PDB file of C-alpha atoms in Angstrom:
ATOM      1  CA  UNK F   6      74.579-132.186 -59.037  1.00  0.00           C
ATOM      2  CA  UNK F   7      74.501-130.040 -56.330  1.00  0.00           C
ATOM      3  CA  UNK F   8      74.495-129.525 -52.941  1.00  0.00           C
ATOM      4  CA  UNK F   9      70.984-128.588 -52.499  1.00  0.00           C
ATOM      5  CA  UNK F  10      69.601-131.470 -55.029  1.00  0.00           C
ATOM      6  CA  UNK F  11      67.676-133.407 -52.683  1.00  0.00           C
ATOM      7  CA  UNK F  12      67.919-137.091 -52.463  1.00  0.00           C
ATOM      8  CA  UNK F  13      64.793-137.953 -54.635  1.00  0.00           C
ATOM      9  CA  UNK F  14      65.637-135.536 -57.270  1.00  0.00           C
ATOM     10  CA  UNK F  15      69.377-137.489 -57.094  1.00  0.00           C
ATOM     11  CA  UNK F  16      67.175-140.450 -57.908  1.00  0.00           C
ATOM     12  CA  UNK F  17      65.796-138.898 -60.673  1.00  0.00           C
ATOM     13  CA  UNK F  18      68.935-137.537 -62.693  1.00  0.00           C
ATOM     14  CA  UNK F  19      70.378-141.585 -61.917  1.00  0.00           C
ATOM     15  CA  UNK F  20      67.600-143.185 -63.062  1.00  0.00           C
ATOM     16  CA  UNK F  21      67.833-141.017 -66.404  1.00  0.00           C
ATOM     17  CA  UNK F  22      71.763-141.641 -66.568  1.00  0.00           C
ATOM     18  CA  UNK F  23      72.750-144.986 -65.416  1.00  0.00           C
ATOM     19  CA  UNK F  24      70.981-147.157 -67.379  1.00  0.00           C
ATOM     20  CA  UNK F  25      72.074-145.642 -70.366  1.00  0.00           C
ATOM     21  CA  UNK F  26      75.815-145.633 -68.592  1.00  0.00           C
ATOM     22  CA  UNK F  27      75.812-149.147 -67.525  1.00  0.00           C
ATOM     23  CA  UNK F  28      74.799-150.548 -71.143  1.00  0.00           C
ATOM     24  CA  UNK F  29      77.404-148.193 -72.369  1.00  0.00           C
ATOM     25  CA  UNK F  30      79.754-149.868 -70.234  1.00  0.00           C
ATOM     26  CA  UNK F  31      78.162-153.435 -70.877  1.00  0.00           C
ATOM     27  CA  UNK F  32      78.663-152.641 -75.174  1.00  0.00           C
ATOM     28  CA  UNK F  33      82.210-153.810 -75.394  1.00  0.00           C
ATOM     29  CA  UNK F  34      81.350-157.220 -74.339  1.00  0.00           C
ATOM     30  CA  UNK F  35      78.612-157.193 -76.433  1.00  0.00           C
ATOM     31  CA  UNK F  36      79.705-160.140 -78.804  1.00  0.00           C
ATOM     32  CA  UNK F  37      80.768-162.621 -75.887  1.00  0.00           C
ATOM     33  CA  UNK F  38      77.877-161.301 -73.383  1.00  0.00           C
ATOM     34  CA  UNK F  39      74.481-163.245 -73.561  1.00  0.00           C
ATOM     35  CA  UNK F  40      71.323-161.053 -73.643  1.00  0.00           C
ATOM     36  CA  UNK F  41      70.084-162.379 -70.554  1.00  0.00           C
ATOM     37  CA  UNK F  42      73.463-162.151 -68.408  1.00  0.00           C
ATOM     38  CA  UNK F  43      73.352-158.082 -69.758  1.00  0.00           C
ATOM     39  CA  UNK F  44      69.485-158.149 -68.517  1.00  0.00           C
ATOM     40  CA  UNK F  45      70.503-159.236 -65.062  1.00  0.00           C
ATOM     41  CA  UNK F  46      73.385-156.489 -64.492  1.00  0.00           C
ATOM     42  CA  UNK F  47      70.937-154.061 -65.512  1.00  0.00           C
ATOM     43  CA  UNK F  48      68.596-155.148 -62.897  1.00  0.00           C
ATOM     44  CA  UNK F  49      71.029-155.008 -60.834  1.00  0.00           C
ATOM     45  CA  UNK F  50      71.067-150.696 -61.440  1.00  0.00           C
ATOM     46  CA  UNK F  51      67.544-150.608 -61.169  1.00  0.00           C
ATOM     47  CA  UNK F  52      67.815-151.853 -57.552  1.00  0.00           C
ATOM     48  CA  UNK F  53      70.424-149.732 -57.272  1.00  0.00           C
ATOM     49  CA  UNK F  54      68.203-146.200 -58.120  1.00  0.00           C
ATOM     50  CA  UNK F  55      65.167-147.719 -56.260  1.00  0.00           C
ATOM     51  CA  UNK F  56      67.318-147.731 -53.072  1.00  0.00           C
ATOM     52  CA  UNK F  57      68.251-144.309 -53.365  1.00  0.00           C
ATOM     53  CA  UNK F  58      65.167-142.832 -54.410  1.00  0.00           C
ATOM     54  CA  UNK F  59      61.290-143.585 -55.160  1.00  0.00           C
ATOM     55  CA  UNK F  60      59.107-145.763 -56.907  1.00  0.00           C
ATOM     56  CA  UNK F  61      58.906-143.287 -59.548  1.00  0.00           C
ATOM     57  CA  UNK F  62      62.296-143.194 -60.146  1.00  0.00           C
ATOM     58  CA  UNK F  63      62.774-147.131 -59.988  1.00  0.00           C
ATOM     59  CA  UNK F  64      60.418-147.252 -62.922  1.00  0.00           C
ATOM     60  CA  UNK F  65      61.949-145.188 -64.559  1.00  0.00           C
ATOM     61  CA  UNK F  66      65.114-146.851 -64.275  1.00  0.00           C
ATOM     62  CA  UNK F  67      63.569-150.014 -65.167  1.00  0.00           C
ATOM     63  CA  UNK F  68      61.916-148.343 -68.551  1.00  0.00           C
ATOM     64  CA  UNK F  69      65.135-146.825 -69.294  1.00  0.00           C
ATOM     65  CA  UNK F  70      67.556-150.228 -68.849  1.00  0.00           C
ATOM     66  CA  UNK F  71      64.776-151.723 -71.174  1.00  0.00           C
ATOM     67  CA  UNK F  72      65.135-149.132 -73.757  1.00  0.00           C
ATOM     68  CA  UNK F  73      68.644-149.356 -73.599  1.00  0.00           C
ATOM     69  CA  UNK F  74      69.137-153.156 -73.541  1.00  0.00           C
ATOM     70  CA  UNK F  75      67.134-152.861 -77.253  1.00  0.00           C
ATOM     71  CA  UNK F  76      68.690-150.307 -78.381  1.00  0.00           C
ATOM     72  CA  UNK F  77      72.119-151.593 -78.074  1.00  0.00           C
ATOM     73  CA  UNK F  78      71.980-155.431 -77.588  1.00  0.00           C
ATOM     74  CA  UNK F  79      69.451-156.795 -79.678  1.00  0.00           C
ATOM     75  CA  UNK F  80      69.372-157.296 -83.098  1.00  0.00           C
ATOM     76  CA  UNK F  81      69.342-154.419 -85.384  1.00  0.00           C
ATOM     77  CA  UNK F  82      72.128-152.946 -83.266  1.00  0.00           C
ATOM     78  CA  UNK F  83      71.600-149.555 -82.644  1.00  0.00           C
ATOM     79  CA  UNK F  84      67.798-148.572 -83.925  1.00  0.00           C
ATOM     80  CA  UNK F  85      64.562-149.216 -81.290  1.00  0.00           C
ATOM     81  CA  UNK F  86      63.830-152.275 -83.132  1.00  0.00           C
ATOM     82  CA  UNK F  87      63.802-156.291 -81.785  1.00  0.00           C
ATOM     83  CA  UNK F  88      63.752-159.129 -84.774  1.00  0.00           C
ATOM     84  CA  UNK F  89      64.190-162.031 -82.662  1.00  0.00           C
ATOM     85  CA  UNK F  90      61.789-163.671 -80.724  1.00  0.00           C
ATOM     86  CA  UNK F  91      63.766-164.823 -77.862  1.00  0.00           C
ATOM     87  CA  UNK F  92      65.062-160.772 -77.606  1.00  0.00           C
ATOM     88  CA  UNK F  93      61.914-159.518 -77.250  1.00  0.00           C
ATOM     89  CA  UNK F  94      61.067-162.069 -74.442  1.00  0.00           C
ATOM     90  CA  UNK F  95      64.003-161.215 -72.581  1.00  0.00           C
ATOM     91  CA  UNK F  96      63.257-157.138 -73.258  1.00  0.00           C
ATOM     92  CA  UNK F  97      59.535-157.721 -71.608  1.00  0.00           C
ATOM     93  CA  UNK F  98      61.014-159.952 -68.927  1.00  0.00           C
ATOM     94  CA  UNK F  99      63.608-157.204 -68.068  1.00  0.00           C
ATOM     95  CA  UNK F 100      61.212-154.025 -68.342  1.00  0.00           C
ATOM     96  CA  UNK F 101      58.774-156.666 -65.954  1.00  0.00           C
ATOM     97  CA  UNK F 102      61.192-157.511 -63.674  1.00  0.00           C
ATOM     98  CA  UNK F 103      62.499-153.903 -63.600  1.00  0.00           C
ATOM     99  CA  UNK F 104      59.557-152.819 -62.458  1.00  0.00           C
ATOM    100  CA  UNK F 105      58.224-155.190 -59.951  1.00  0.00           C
ATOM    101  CA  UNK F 106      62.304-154.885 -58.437  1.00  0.00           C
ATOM    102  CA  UNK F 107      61.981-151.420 -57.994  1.00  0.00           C
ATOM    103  CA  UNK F 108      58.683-151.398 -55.948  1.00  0.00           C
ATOM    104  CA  UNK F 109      59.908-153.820 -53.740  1.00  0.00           C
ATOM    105  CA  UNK F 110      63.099-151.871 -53.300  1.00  0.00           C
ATOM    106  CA  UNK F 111      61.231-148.619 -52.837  1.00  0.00           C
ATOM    107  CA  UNK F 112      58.724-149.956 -50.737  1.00  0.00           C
ATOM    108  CA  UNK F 113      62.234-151.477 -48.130  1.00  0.00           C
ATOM    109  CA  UNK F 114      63.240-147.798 -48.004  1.00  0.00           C
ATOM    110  CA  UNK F 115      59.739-146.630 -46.987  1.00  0.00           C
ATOM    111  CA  UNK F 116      59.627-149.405 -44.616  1.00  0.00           C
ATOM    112  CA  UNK F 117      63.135-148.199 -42.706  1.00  0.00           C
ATOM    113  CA  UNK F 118      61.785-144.811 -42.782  1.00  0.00           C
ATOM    114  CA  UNK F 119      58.408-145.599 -41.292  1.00  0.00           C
ATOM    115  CA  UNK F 120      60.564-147.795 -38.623  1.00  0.00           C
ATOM    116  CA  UNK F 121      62.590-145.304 -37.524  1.00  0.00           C
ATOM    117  CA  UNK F 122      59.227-142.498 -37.166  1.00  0.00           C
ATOM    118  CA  UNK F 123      57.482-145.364 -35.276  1.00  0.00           C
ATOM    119  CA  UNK F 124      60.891-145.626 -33.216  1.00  0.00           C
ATOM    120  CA  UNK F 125      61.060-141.891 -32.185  1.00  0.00           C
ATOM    121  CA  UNK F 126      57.143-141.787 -32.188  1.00  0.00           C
ATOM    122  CA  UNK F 127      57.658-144.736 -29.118  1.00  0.00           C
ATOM    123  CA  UNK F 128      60.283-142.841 -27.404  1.00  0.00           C
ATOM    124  CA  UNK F 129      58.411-139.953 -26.949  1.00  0.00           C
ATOM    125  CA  UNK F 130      55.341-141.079 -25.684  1.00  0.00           C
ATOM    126  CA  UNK F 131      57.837-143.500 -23.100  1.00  0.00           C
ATOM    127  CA  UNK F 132      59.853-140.332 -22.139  1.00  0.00           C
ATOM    128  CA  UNK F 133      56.410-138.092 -21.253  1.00  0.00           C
ATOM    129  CA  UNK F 134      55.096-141.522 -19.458  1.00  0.00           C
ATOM    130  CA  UNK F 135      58.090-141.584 -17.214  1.00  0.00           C
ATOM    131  CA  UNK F 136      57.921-137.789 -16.526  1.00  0.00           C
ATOM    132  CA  UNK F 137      53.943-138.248 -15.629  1.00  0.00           C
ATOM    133  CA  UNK F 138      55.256-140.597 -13.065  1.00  0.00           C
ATOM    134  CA  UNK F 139      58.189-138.641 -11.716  1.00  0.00           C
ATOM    135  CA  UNK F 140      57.205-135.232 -11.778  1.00  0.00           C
ATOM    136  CA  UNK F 141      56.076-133.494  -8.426  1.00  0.00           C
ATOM    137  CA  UNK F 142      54.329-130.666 -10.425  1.00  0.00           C
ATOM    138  CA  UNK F 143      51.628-132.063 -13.541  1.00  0.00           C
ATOM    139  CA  UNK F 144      52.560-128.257 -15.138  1.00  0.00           C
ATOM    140  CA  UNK F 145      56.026-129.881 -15.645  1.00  0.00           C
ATOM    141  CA  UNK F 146      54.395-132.750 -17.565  1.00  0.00           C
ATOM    142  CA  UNK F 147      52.354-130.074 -19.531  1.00  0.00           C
ATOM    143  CA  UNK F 148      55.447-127.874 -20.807  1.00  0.00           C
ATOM    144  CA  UNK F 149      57.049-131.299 -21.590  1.00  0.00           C
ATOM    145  CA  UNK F 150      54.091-132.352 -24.074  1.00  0.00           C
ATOM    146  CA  UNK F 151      53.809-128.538 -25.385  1.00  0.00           C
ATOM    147  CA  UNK F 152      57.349-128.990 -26.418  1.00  0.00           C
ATOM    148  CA  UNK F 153      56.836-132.640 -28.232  1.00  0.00           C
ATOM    149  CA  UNK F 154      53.522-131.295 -30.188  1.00  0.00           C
ATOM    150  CA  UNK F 155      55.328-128.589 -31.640  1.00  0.00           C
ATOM    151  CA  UNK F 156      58.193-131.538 -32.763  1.00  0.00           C
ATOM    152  CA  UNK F 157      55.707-133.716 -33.399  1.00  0.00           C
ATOM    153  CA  UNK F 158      53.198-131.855 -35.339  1.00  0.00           C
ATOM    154  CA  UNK F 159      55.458-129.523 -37.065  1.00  0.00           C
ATOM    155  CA  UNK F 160      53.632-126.372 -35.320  1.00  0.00           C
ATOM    156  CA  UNK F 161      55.075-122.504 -35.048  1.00  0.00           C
ATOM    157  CA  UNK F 162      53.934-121.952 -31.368  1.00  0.00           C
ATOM    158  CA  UNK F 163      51.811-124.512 -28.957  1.00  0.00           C
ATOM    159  CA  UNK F 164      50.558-123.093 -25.299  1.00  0.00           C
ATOM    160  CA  UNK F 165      48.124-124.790 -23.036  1.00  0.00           C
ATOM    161  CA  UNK F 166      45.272-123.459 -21.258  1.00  0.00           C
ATOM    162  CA  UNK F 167      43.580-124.781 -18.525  1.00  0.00           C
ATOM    163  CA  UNK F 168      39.819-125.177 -17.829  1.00  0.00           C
ATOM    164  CA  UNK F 169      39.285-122.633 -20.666  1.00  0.00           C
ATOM    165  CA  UNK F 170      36.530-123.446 -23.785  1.00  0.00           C
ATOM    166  CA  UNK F 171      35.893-120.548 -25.789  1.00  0.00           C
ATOM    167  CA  UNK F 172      34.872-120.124 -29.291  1.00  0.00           C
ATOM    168  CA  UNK F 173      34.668-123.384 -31.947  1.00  0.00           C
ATOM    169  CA  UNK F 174      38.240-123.819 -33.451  1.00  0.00           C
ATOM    170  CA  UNK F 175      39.385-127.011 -35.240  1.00  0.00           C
ATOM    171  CA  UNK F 176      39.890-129.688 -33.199  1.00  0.00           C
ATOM    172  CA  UNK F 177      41.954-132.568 -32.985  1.00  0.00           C
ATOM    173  CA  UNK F 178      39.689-135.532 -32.512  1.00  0.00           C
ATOM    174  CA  UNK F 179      40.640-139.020 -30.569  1.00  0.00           C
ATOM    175  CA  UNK F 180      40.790-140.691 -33.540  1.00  0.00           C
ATOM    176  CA  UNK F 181      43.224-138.009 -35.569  1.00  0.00           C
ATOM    177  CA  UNK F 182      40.725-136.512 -37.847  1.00  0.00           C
ATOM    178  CA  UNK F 183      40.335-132.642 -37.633  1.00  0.00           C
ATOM    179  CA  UNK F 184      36.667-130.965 -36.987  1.00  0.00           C
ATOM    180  CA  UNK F 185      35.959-127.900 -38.040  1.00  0.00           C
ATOM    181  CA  UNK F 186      32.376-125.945 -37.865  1.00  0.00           C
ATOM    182  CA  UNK F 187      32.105-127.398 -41.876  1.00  0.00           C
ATOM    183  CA  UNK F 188      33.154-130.697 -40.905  1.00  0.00           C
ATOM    184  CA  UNK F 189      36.433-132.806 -41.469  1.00  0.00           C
ATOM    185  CA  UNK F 190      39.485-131.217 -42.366  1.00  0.00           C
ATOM    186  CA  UNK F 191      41.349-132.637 -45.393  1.00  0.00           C
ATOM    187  CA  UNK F 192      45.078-132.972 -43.382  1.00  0.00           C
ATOM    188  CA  UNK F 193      47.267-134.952 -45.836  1.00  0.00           C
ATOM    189  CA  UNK F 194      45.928-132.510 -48.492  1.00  0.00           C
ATOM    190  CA  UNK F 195      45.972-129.027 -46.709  1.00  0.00           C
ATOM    191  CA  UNK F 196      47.522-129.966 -44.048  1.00  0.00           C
ATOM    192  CA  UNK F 197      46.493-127.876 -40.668  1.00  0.00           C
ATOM    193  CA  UNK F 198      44.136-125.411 -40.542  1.00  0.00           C
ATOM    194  CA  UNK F 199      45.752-122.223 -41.080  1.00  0.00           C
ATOM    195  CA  UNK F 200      44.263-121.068 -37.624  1.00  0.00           C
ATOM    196  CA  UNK F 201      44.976-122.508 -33.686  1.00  0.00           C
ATOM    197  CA  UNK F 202      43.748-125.833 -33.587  1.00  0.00           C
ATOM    198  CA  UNK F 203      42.916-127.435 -30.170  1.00  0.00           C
ATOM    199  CA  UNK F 204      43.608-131.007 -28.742  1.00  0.00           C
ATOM    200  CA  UNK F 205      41.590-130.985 -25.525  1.00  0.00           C
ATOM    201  CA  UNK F 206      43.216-133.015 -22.006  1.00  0.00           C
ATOM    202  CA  UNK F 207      40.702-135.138 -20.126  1.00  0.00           C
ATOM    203  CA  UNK F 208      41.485-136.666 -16.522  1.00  0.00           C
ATOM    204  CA  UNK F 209      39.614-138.695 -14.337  1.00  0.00           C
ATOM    205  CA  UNK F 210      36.763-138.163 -16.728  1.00  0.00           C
ATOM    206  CA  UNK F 211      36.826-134.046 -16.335  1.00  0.00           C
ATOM    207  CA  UNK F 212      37.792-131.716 -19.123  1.00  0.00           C
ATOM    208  CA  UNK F 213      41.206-130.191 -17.761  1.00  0.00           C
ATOM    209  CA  UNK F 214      42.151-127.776 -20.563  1.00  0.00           C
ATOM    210  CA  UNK F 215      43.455-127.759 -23.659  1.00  0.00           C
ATOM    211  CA  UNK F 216      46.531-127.426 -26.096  1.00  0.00           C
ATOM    212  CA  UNK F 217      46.308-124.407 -28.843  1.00  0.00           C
ATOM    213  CA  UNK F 218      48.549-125.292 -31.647  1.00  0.00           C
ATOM    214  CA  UNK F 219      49.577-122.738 -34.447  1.00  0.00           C
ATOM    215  CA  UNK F 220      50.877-125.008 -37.390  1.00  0.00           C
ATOM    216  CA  UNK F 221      53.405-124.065 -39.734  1.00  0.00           C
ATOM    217  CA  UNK F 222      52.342-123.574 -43.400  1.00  0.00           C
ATOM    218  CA  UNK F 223      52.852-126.610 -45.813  1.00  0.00           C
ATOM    219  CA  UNK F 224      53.004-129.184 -42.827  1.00  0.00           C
ATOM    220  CA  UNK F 225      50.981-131.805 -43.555  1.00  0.00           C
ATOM    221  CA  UNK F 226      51.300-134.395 -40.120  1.00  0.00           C
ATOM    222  CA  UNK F 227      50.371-137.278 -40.730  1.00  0.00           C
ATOM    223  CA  UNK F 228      47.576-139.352 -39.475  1.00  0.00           C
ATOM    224  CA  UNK F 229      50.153-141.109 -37.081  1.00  0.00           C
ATOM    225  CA  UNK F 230      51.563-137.879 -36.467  1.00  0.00           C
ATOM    226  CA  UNK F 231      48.358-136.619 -34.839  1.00  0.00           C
ATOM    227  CA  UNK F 232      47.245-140.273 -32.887  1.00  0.00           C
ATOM    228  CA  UNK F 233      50.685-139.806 -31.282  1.00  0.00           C
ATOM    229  CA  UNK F 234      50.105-135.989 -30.424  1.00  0.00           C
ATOM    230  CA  UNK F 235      46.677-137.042 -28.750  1.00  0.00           C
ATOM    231  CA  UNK F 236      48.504-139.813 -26.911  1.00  0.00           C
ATOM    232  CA  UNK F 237      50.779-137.056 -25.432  1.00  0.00           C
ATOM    233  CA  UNK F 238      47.972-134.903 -24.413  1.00  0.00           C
ATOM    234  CA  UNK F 239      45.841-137.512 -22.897  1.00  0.00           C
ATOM    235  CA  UNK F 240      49.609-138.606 -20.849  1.00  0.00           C
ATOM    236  CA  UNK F 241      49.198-134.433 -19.509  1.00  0.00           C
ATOM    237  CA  UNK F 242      45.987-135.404 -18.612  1.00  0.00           C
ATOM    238  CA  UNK F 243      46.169-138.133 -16.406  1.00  0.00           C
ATOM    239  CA  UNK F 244      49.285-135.796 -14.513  1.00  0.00           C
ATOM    240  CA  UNK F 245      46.714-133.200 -14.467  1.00  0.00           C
ATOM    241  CA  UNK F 246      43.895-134.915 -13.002  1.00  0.00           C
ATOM    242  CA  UNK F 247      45.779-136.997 -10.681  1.00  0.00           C
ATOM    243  CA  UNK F 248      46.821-133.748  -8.760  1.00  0.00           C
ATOM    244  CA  UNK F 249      43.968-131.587  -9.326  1.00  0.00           C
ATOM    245  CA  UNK F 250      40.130-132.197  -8.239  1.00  0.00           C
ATOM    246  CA  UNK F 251      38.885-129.397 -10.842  1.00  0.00           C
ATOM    247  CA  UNK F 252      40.246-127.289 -13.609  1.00  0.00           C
ATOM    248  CA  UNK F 253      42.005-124.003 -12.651  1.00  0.00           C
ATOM    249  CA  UNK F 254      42.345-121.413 -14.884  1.00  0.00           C
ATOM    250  CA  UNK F 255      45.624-119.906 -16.022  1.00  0.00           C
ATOM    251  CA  UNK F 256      48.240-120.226 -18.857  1.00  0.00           C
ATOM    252  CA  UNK F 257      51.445-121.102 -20.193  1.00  0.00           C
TER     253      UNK F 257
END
């Protein structure tokens, strides 16, 4: 391993190697060990790799300690072969179990992860709502969202123009989707358009201006991603319209 093996691909190697190393370690106790007692400690790795890595890799795991458990612990010893009955219901029961463990571990993981987005996500939008309330100037508010889309969305450069609508670019709609003149844009496949995209401001019903975002190649935002970029804008909205009675043009 090294130091630029990322934590999936860590998952990976382990769910190739420790199966095979825990029976190894399980073989001298072969003779006093029931089958089943084995089975469980070998769960017990599968959880293991699922927590550390994917679902992909938990299966994996879980076809490997299966493989494994017949390969050393049933009877013929040593050859991919099961004779008796009971062995072979404890093999399907283990390579069942395996893999029913490790979705359910895999699936905790993604859980905390999508927690902990959702957390930040909240904070955000809480930290621009605060500023919309405090600020003396809305442009304040403005350069404060500018700065969380470009977190947010994962873009290379974000500016903001006001009471401007030229040309047709994609478009960030209310709902997340992307428009573009040929219809909706395929985000969790091709991520952003590789051109500006805009997410237009409204306040007090006008249109105030709008946010042109240049996205970073390979980011592909996700579809909560972009409902809590639109939040954001519509927050630089309502500080825009509260202060101004029509658009004015000018830029960041």
């Amino acid at each position: 391993m090294t130091r630029y093996l990322t934590r999936d691909r860590a998952a990976f190697a382990a769910a190739i190697a420790a199966p095979l190393a825990a029976a190894a370690l399980l073989l001298p106790w072969r003779s006093s060990w029931s089958n089943t007692n084995v089975a469980l400690l070998l769960v017990v790795v599968i959880v293991a790799v699922s927590a550390i890595g994917n679902r992909v890799a938990g299966a994996l795991a879980a076809v490997g300690a299966a493989v494994w458990f017949d390969f050393f612990f049933t009877v013929p010893y040593e050859r991919f072969t099961i004779s008796r009955s009971a062995d072979l219901t404890t093999f399907i029961l283990l390579l069942v179990v395996g893999v029913a463990v490790s979705q359910l571990a895999a699936r905790a993981r993604h859980l905390k992860v999508v927690t902990i987005t959702d957390q930040n996500y909240l904070s955000q939008i809480h930290e621009t709502a605060t500023l919309a309330q405090s600020a003396r100037s809305p442009d304040a508010v403005v350069e404060h969202v500018r700065d969380q889309l470009i977190e947010v969305l994962g873009l290379r450069e974000c500016r903001f123009e006001y009471g401007v609508l030229l040309g047709h670019p994609p478009r960030i709609e209310q709902d997340g989707t992307v428009m573009t003149r040929n219809g909706r844009w395929p985000v969790d496949v091709s991520g952003l358009p590789a051109e500006e995209v805009e997410l237009r401001t409204f306040g007090n019903g006008q249109y105030l201006g709008r946010f042109m975002m240049t996205p970073k190649a390979d980011v592909k935002p996700s579809l909560q991603a972009r409902l809590v970029a639109v939040t954001l804008a519509d927050a630089a909205g309502r500080a825009l319209g509260s202060t101004r009675s029509s658009p004015t043009e000018s830029a960041l």
